[in-house]
Short mmCIF file of C-alpha atoms in Angstrom, two decimals:
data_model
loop_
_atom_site.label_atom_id
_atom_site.label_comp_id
_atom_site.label_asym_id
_atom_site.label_seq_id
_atom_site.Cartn_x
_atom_site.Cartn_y
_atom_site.Cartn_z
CA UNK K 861 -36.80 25.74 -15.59
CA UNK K 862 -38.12 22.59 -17.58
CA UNK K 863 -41.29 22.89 -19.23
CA UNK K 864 -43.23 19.44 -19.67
CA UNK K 865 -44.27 19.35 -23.21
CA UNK K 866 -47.91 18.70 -24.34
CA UNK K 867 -46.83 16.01 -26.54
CA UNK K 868 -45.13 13.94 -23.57
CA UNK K 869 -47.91 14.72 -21.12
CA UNK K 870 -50.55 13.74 -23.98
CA UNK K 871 -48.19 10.29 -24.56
CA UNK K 872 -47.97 9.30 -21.01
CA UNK K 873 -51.99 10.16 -20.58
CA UNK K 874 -52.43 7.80 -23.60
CA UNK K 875 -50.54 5.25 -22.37
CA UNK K 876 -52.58 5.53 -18.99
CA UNK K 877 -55.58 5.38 -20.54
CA UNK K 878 -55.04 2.48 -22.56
CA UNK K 879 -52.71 0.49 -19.58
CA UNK K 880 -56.21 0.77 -17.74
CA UNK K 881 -58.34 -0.62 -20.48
CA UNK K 882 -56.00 -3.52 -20.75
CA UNK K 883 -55.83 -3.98 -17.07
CA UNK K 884 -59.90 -4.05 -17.15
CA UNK K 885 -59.99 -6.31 -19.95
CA UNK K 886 -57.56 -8.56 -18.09
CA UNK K 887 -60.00 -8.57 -15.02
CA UNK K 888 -63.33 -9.17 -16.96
CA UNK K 889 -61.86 -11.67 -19.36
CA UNK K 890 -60.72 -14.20 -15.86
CA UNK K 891 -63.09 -16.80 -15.67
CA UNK K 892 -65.53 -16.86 -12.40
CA UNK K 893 -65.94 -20.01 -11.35
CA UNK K 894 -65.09 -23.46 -11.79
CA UNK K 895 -67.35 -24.28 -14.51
CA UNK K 896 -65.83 -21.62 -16.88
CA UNK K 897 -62.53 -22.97 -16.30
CA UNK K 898 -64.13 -26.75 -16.98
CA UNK K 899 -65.07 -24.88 -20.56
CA UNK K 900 -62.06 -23.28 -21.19
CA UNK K 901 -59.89 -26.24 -20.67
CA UNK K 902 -62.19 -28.61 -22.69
CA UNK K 903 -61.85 -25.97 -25.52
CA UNK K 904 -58.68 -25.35 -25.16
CA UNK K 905 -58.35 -29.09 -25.50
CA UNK K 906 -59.81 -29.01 -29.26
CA UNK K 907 -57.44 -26.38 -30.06
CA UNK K 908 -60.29 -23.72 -30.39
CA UNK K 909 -58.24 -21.15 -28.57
CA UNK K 910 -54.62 -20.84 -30.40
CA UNK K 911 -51.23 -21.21 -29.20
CA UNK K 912 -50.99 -19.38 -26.24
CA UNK K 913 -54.15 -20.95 -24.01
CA UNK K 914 -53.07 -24.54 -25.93
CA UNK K 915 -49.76 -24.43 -23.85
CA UNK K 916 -51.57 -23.64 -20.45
CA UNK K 917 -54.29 -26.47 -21.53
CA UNK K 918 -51.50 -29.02 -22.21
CA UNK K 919 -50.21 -28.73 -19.07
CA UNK K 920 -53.44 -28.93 -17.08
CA UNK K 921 -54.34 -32.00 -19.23
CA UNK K 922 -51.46 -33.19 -18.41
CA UNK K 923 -51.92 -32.21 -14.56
CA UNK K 924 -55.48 -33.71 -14.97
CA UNK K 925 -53.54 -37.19 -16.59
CA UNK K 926 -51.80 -37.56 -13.25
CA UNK K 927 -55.32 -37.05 -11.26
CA UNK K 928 -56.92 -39.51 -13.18
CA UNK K 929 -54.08 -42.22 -12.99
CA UNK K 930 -54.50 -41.42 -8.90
CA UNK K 931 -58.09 -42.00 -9.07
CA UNK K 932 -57.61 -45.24 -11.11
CA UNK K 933 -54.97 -46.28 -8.43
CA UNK K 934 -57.70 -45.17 -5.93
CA UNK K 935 -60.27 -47.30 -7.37
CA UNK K 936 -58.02 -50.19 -7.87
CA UNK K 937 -57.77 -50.19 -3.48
CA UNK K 938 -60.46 -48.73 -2.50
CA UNK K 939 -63.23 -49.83 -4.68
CA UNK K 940 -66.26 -48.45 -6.97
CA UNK K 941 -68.53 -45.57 -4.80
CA UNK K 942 -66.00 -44.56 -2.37
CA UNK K 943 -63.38 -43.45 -5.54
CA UNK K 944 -65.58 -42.18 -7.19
CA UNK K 945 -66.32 -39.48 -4.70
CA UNK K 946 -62.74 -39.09 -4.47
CA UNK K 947 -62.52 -38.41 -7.90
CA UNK K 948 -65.10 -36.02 -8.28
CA UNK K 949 -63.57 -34.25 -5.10
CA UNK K 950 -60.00 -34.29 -6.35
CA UNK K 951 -61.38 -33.03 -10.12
CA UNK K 952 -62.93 -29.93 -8.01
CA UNK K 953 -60.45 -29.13 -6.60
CA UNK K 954 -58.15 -29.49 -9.60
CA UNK K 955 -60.42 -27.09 -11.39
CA UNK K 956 -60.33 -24.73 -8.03
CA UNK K 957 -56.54 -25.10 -8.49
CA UNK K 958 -56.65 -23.78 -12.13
CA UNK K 959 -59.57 -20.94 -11.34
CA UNK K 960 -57.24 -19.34 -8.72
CA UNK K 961 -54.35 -19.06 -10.94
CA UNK K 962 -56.39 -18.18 -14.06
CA UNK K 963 -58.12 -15.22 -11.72
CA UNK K 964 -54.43 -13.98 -10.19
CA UNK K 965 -52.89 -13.52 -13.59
CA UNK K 966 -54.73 -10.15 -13.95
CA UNK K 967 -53.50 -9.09 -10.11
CA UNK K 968 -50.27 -10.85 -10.51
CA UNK K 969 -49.78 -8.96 -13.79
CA UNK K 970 -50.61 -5.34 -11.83
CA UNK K 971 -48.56 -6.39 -8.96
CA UNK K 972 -45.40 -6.78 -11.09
CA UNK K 973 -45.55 -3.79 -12.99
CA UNK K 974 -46.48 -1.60 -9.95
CA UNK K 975 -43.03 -3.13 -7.29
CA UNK K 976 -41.18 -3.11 -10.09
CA UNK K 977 -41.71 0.89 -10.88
CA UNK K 978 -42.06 1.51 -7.17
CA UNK K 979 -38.74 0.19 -6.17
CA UNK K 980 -37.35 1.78 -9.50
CA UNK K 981 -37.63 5.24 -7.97
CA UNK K 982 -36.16 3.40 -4.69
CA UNK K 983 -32.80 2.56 -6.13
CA UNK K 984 -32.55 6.31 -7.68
CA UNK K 985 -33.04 7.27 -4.21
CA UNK K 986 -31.03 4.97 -3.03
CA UNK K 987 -28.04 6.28 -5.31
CA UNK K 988 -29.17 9.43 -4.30
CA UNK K 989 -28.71 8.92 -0.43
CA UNK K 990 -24.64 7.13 -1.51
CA UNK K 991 -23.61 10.43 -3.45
CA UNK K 992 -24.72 12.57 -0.75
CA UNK K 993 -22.79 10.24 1.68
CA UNK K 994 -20.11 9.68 -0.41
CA UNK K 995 -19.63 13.29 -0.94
CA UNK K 996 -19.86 13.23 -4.61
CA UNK K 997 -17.94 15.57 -6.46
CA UNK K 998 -18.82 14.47 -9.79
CA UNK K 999 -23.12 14.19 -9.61
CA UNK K 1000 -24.35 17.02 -8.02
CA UNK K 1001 -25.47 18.22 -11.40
CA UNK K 1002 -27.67 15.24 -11.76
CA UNK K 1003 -29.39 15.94 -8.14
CA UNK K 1004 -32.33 17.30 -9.49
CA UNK K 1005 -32.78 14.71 -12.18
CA UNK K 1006 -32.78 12.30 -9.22
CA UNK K 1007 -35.11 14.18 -7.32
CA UNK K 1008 -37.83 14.39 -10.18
CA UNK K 1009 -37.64 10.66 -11.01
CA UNK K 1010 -37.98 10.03 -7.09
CA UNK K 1011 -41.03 12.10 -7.02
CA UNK K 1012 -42.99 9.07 -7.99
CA UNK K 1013 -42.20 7.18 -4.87
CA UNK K 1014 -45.41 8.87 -2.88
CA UNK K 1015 -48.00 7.78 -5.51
CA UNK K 1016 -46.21 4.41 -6.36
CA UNK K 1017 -45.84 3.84 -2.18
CA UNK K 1018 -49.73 4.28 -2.10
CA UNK K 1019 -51.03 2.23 -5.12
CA UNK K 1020 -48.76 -0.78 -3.94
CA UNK K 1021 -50.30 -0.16 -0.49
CA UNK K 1022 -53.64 -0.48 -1.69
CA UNK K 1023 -52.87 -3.54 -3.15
CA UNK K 1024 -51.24 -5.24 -0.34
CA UNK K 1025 -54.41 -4.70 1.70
CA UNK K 1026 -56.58 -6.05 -0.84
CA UNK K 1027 -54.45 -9.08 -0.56
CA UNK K 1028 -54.81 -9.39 2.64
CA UNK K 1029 -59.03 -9.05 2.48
CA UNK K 1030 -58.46 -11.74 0.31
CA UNK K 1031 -59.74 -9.88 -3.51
CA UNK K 1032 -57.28 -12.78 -4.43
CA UNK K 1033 -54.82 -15.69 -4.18
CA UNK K 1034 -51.52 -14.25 -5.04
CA UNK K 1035 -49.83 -14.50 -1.49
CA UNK K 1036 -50.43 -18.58 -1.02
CA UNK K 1037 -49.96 -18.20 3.00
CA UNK K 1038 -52.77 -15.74 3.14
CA UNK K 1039 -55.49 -18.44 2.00
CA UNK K 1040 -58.01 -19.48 4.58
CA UNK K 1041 -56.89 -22.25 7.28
CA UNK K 1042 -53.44 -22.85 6.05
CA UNK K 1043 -52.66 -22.28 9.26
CA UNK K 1044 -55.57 -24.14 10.62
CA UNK K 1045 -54.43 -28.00 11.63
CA UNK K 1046 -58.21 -28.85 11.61
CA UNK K 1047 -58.34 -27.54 7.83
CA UNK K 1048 -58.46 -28.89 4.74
CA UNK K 1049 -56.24 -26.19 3.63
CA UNK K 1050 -53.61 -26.61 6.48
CA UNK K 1051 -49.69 -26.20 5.30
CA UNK K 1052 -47.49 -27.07 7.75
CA UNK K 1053 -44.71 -25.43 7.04
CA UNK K 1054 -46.53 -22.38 6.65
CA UNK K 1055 -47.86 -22.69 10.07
CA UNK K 1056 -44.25 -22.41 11.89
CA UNK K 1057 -43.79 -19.12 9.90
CA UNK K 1058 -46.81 -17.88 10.62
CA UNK K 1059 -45.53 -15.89 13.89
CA UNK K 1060 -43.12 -13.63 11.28
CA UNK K 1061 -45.93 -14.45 8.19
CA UNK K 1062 -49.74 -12.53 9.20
CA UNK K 1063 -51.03 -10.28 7.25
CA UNK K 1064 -51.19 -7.67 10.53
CA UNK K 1065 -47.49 -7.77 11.14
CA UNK K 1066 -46.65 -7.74 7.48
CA UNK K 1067 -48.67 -4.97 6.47
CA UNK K 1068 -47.68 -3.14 9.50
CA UNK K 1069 -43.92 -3.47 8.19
CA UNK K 1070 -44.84 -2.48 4.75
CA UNK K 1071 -46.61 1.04 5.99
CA UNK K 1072 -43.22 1.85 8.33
CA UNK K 1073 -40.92 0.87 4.93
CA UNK K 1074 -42.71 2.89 2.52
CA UNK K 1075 -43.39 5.76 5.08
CA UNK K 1076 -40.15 5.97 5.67
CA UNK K 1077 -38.90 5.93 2.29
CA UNK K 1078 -41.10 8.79 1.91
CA UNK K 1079 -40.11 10.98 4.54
CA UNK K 1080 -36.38 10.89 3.69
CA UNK K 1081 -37.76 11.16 -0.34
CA UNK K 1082 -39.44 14.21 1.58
CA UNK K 1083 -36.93 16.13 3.42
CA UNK K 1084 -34.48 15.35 1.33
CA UNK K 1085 -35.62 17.43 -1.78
CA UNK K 1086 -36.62 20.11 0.78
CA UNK K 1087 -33.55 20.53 2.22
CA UNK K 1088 -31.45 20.45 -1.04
CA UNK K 1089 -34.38 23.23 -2.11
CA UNK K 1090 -33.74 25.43 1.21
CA UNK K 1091 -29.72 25.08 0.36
CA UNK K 1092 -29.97 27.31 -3.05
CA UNK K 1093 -31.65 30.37 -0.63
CA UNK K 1094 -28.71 30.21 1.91
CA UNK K 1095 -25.18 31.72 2.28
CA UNK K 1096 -24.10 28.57 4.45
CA UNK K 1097 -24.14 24.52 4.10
CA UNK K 1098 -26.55 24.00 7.00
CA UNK K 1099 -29.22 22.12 4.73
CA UNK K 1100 -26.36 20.38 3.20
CA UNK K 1101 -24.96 19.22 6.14
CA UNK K 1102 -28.24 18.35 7.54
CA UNK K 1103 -28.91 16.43 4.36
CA UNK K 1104 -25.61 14.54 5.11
CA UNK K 1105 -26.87 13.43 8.25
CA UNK K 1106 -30.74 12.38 6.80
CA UNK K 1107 -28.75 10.37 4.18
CA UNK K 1108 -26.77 8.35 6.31
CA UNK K 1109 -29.57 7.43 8.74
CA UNK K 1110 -31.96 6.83 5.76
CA UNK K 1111 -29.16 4.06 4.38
CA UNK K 1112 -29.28 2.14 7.32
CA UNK K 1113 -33.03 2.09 7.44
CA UNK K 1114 -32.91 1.42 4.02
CA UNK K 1115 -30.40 -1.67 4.35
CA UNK K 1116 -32.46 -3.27 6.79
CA UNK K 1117 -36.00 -2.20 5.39
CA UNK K 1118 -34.92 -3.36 1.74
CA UNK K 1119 -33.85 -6.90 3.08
CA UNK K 1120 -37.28 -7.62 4.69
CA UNK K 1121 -39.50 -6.11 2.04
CA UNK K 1122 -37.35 -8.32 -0.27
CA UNK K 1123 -38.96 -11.30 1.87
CA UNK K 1124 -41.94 -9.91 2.27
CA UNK K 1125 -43.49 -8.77 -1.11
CA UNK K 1126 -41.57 -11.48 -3.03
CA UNK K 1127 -39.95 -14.10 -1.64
CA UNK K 1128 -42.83 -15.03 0.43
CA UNK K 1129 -44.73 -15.98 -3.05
CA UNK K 1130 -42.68 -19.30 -2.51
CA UNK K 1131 -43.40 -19.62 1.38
CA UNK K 1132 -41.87 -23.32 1.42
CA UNK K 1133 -38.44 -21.24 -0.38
CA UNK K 1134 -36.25 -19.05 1.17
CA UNK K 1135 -32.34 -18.13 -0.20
CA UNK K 1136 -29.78 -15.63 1.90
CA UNK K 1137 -28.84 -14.09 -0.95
CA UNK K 1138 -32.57 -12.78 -2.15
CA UNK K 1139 -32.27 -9.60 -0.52
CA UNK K 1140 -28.81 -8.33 -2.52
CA UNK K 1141 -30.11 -9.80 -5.67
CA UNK K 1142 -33.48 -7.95 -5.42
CA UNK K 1143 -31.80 -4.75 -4.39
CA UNK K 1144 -29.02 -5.23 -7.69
CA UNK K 1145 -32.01 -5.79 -9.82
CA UNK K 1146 -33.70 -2.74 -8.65
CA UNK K 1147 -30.51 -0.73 -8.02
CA UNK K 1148 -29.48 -1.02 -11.97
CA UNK K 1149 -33.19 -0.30 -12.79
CA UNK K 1150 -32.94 3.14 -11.33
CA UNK K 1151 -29.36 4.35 -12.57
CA UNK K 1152 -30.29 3.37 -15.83
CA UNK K 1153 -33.33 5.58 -15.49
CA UNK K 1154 -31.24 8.13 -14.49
CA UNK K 1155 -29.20 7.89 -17.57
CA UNK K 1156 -32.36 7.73 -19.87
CA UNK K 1157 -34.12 11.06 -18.02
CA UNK K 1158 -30.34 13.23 -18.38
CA UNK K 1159 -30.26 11.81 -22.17
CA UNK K 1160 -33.56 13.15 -22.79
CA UNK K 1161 -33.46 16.40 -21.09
CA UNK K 1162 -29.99 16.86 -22.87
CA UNK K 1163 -31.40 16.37 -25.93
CA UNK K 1164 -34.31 18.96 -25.11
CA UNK K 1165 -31.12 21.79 -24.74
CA UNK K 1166 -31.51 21.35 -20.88
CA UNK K 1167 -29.04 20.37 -18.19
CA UNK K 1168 -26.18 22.73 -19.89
CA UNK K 1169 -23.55 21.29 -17.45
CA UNK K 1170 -24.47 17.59 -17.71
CA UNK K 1171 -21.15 16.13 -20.70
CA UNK K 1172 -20.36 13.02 -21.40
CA UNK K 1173 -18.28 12.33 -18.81
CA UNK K 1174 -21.31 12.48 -16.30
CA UNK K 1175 -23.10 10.15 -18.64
CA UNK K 1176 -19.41 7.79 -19.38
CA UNK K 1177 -20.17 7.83 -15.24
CA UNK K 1178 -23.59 6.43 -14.95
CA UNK K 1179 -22.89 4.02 -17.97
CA UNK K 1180 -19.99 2.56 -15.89
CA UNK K 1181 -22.39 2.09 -12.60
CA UNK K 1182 -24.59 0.24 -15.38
CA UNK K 1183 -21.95 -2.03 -16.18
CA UNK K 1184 -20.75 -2.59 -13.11
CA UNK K 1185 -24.17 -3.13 -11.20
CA UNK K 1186 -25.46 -5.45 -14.14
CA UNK K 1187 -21.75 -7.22 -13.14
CA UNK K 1188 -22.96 -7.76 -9.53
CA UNK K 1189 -26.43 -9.05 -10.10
CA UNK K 1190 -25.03 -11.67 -12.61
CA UNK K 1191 -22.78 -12.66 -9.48
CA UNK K 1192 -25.93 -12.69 -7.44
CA UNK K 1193 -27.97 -14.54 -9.90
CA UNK K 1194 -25.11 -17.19 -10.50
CA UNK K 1195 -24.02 -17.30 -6.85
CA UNK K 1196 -27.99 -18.04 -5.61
CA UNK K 1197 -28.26 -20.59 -8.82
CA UNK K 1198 -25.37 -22.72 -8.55
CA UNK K 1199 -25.14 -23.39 -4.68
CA UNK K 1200 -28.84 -24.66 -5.18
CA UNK K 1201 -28.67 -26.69 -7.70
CA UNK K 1202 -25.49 -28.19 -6.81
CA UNK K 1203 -26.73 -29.06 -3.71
CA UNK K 1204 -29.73 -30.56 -5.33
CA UNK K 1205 -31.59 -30.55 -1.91
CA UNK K 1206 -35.52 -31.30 -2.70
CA UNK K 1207 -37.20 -28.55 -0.73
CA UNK K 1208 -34.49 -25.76 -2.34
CA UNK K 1209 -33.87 -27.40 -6.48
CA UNK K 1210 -37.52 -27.16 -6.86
CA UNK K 1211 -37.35 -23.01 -6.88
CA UNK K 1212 -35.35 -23.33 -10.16
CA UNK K 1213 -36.75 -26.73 -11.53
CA UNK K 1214 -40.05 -24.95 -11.75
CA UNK K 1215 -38.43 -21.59 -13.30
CA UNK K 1216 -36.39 -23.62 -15.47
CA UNK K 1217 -39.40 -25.98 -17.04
CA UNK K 1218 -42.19 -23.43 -17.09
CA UNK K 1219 -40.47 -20.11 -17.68
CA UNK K 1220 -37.35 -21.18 -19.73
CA UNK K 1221 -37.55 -18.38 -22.26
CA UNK K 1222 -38.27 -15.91 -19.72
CA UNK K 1223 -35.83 -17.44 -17.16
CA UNK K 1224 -32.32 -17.50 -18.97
CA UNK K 1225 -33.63 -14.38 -21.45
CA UNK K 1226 -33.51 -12.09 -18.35
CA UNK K 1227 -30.04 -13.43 -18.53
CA UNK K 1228 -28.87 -12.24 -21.77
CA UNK K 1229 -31.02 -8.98 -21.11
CA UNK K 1230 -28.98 -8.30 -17.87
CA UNK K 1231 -25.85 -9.37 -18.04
CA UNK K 1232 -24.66 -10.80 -22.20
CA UNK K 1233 -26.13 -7.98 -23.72
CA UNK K 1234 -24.43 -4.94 -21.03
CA UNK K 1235 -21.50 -7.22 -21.32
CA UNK K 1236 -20.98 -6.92 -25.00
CA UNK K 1237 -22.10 -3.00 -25.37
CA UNK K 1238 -20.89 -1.24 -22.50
CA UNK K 1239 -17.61 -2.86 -21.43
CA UNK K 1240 -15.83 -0.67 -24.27
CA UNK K 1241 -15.35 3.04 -22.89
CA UNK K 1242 -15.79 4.87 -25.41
CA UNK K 1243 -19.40 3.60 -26.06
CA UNK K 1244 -20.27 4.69 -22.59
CA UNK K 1245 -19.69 8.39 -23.87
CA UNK K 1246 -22.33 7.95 -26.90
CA UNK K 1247 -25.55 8.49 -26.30
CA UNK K 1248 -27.74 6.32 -28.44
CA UNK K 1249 -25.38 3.77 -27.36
CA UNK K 1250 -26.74 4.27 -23.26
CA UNK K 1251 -29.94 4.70 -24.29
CA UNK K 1252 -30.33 1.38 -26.33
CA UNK K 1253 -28.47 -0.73 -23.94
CA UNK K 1254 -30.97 1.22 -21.07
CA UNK K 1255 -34.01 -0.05 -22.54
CA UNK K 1256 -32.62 -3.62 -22.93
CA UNK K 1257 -32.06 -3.79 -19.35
CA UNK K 1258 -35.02 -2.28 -18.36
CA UNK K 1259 -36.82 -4.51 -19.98
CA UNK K 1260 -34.93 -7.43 -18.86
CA UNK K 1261 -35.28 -6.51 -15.38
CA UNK K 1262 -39.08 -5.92 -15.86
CA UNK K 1263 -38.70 -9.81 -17.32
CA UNK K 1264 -36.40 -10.59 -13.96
CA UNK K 1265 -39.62 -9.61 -11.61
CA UNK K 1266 -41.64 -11.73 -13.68
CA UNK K 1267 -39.64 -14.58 -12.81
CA UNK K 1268 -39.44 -13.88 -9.70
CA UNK K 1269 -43.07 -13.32 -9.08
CA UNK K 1270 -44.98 -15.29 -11.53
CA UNK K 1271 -44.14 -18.90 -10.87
CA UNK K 1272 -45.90 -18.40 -6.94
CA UNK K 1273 -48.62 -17.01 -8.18
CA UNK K 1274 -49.84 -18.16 -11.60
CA UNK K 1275 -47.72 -21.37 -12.27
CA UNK K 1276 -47.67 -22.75 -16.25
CA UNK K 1277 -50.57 -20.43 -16.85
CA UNK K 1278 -48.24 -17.36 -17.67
CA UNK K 1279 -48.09 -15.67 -20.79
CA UNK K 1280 -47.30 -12.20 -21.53
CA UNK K 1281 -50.48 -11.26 -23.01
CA UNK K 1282 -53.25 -7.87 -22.70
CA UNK K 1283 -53.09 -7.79 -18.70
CA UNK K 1284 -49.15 -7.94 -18.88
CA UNK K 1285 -48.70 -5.44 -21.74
CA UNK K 1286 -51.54 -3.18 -20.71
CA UNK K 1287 -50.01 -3.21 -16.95
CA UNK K 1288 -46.58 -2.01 -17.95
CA UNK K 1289 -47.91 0.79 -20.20
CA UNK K 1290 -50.41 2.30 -17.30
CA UNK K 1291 -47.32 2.14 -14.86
CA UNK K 1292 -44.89 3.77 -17.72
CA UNK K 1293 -47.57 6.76 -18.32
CA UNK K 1294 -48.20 7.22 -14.77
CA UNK K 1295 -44.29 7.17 -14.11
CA UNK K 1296 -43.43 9.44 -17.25
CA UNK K 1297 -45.92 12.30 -16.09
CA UNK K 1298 -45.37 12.22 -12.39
CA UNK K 1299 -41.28 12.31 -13.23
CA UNK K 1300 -41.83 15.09 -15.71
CA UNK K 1301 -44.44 17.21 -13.61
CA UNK K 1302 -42.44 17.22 -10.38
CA UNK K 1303 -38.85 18.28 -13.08
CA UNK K 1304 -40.87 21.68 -13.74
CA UNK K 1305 -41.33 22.64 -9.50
CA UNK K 1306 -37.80 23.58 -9.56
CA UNK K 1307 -34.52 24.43 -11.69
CA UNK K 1308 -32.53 21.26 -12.75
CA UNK K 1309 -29.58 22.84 -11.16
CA UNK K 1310 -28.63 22.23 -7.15
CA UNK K 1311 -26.93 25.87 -7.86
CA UNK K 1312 -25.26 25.91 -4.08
CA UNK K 1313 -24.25 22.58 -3.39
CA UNK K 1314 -21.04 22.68 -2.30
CA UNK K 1315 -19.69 20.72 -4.51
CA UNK K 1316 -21.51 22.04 -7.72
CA UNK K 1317 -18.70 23.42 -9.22
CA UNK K 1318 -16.26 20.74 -9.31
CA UNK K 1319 -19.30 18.87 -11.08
CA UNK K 1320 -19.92 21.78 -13.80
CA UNK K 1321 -16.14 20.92 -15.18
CA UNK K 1322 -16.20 17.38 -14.19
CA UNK K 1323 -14.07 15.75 -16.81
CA UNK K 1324 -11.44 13.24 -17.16
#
């Protein structure tokens, strides 16, 4: 049996603790209304607030150039009162503009690091779900491994909920389509293309769908690891076989439920944007995310003088899927890229003009993260047997997949006012603690060995 050690469970309580400082800070540091933000920019203007805010000011001036060029041009046909009013109504709600996106960095920042742990534990259980299928002979001994890092999807499925619903009561202005009247032709904040979705796009029938995904997910999570449980206290393969059956019916669900929360939690940030290939490249991003977990929880426990039947062939094994995933979502990424801008069709370019001139670091970093930097380390063989090897080339995608769901998120909700500052930071590091002590308390309900799986054995001497 695994015993969590105090120093772990102290680290991941630390970084909990000081995640949900930095989240507060993030909160209480937003501005409140518009006349903060008219401060802020008119400092930020003087250069009284560094680097970082200068960047986000520059741009705003710059947004605030173009306004005042329309009001001259206003003025010019219009004449003196009448522009003026214009002015001072298009200045609001310039500065209304800015205060949203200045208030959803904080949520936006929470939001990222919470789906992007949440659907971590998804694509272990995902892999899970194919090796049972498949009929695995070579992972069995990594079952329970699997099973502990899935044991945050309960607590990760509820948080996200939470925050979906206080979306939808409107705590803030991350999802544009769920603003007031932008489905309203009589308002001022009508969207028109926004309107013909809105039969697929309310917040009833969307959070509807997001309580039968995630329950779902959960009751497979559930019965799964009960059944595989109930299998080591038997002389038969009845739980096996009925595990068999609960993984090939949870796939299909899964297929279908991953493709429309795909659309739903992310790709409805940019509710004028839509690509057929989102779903596959979400689920690659994700998919990688979780075997490389996999490979970073087996590392440690080996190194701990657990998992005695776990050798480097098991780990040469989940350092190929590594490869060979991070392959596939640099197909994904390219294939969705290229066709778009090719085409160079207005409503569609503008997805990846706006990545490419506000997030350029960001944008083509997640790039070398995911695919240059796998690439180079793992495509030799025999650095897929060596630990340290996995492990560093684990963190780098990690991390560049965390930087992948920034992308993908960010530009909808915050626009040029993202940086990766205290709410970012401290959001990651509550997510991490909360992930490393759930994993590492549910590891020490049971032993890390599936002892009567039938196919245990040939994975004790699985070598080649």
């Amino acid at each position: 049996m695994y015993t969590f050690s105090s120093k772990l469970k102290t680290f991941s309580i630390i970084l909990m603790a000081v995640g949900l400082l930095g989240i507060g800070y993030g909160f209480l540091s937003a501005p409140k209304d518009i006349q903060e933000v008219e401060k802020l920019l008119a400092a930020d203007a003087h250069g009284s607030h560094g680097a970082a805010h200068g960047e986000a000011a520059e741009a705003s001036h710059k947004e605030a150039g173009h306004h005042e060029a329309a009001e001259a041009s206003h003025e010019e046909h219009k004449g003196g009162e009448h522009a003026k009013v214009n002015a001072a109504d298009e200045h609001t709600e310039h500065l209304t503009h800015v205060l949203h996106q200045l208030q959803n960095k904080p949520w936006s920042a929470v939001y990222v690091a919470c789906i992007f742990f949440l659907l971590l534990s998804m694509g272990v259980l995902a892999f899970y779900a194919i090796q049972q299928v498949a009929q695995a002979g070579w992972s069995p001994v990594l079952f329970r491994v699997m099973q502990g890092i899935t044991a945050y999807l309960p607590a990760g499925s509820v948080i996200f909920f939470i925050i979906l619903v206080l979306c939808g009561l409107h705590f803030n202005h991350i999802f544009v389509w769920l603003g007031e009247g932008v489905t309203d032709p009589k308002s001022a904040n009508y969207d028109a293309i926004i309107a013909g979705k809105s039969g697929y796009l309310n917040f009833p029938f969307w959070i509807v769908r997001a309580f039968i995904f995630l329950l779902g997910w959960n009751i497979y999570r559930h019965f799964s690891r009960k059944n595989c449980l109930a299998q080591d206290e038997t002389n038969d393969d009845l739980y096996y076989k009925k595990n068999f059956k609960a993984s090939a019916g949870f796939l299909v669900f899964f297929i279908v439920s991953e493709s429309i929360m795909a659309w739903d939690w992310i790709m409805s940030f940019d509710p004028h944007w839509f690509s057929t290939l989102f779903a596959w490249y979400v689920f690659a991003s994700f998919f990688v995310s979780g075997i490389t977990t996999i490979a970073l929880v087996t590392i440690y426990l080996k190194s701990k003088g657990y998992l005695e039947y776990v050798n480097t062939s098991h780990i040469h094994d989940l350092a190929k899927f590594m490869f060979g995933i991070s392959v596939f979502w640099t197909y994904l990424w390219f294939s969705q890229f290229m066709l778009i801008w090719y085409a160079n069709i207005p409503e569609e370019v503008t997805y990846f003009v706006t990545r490419i001139q506000l997030y350029n670091l960001p944008f083509f970093g997640a790039v070398v993260m995911n695919f240059v930097f796998p690439l180079l380390i793992l495509i030799n063989t025999d650095f897929k047997r060596l630990n340290w090897v996995v492990v560093m080339a684990g963190i780098v995608i990690l991390l560049g997949h965390y930087v992948d769901f920034f992308n993908m998120i960010m530009p909808g909700t915050v626009g040029d006012k993202w940086f990766i500052g205290v709410p970012e930071i401290a959001s990651i590091l509550f997510f991490l603690g909360l992930f490393i002590f759930v994993v590492f308390t549910a590891l020490t309900k049971s032993p890390l060995l599936a002892k009567r799986n039938p196919f245990i054995e040939e994975s004790k001497h699985f070598h080649y």
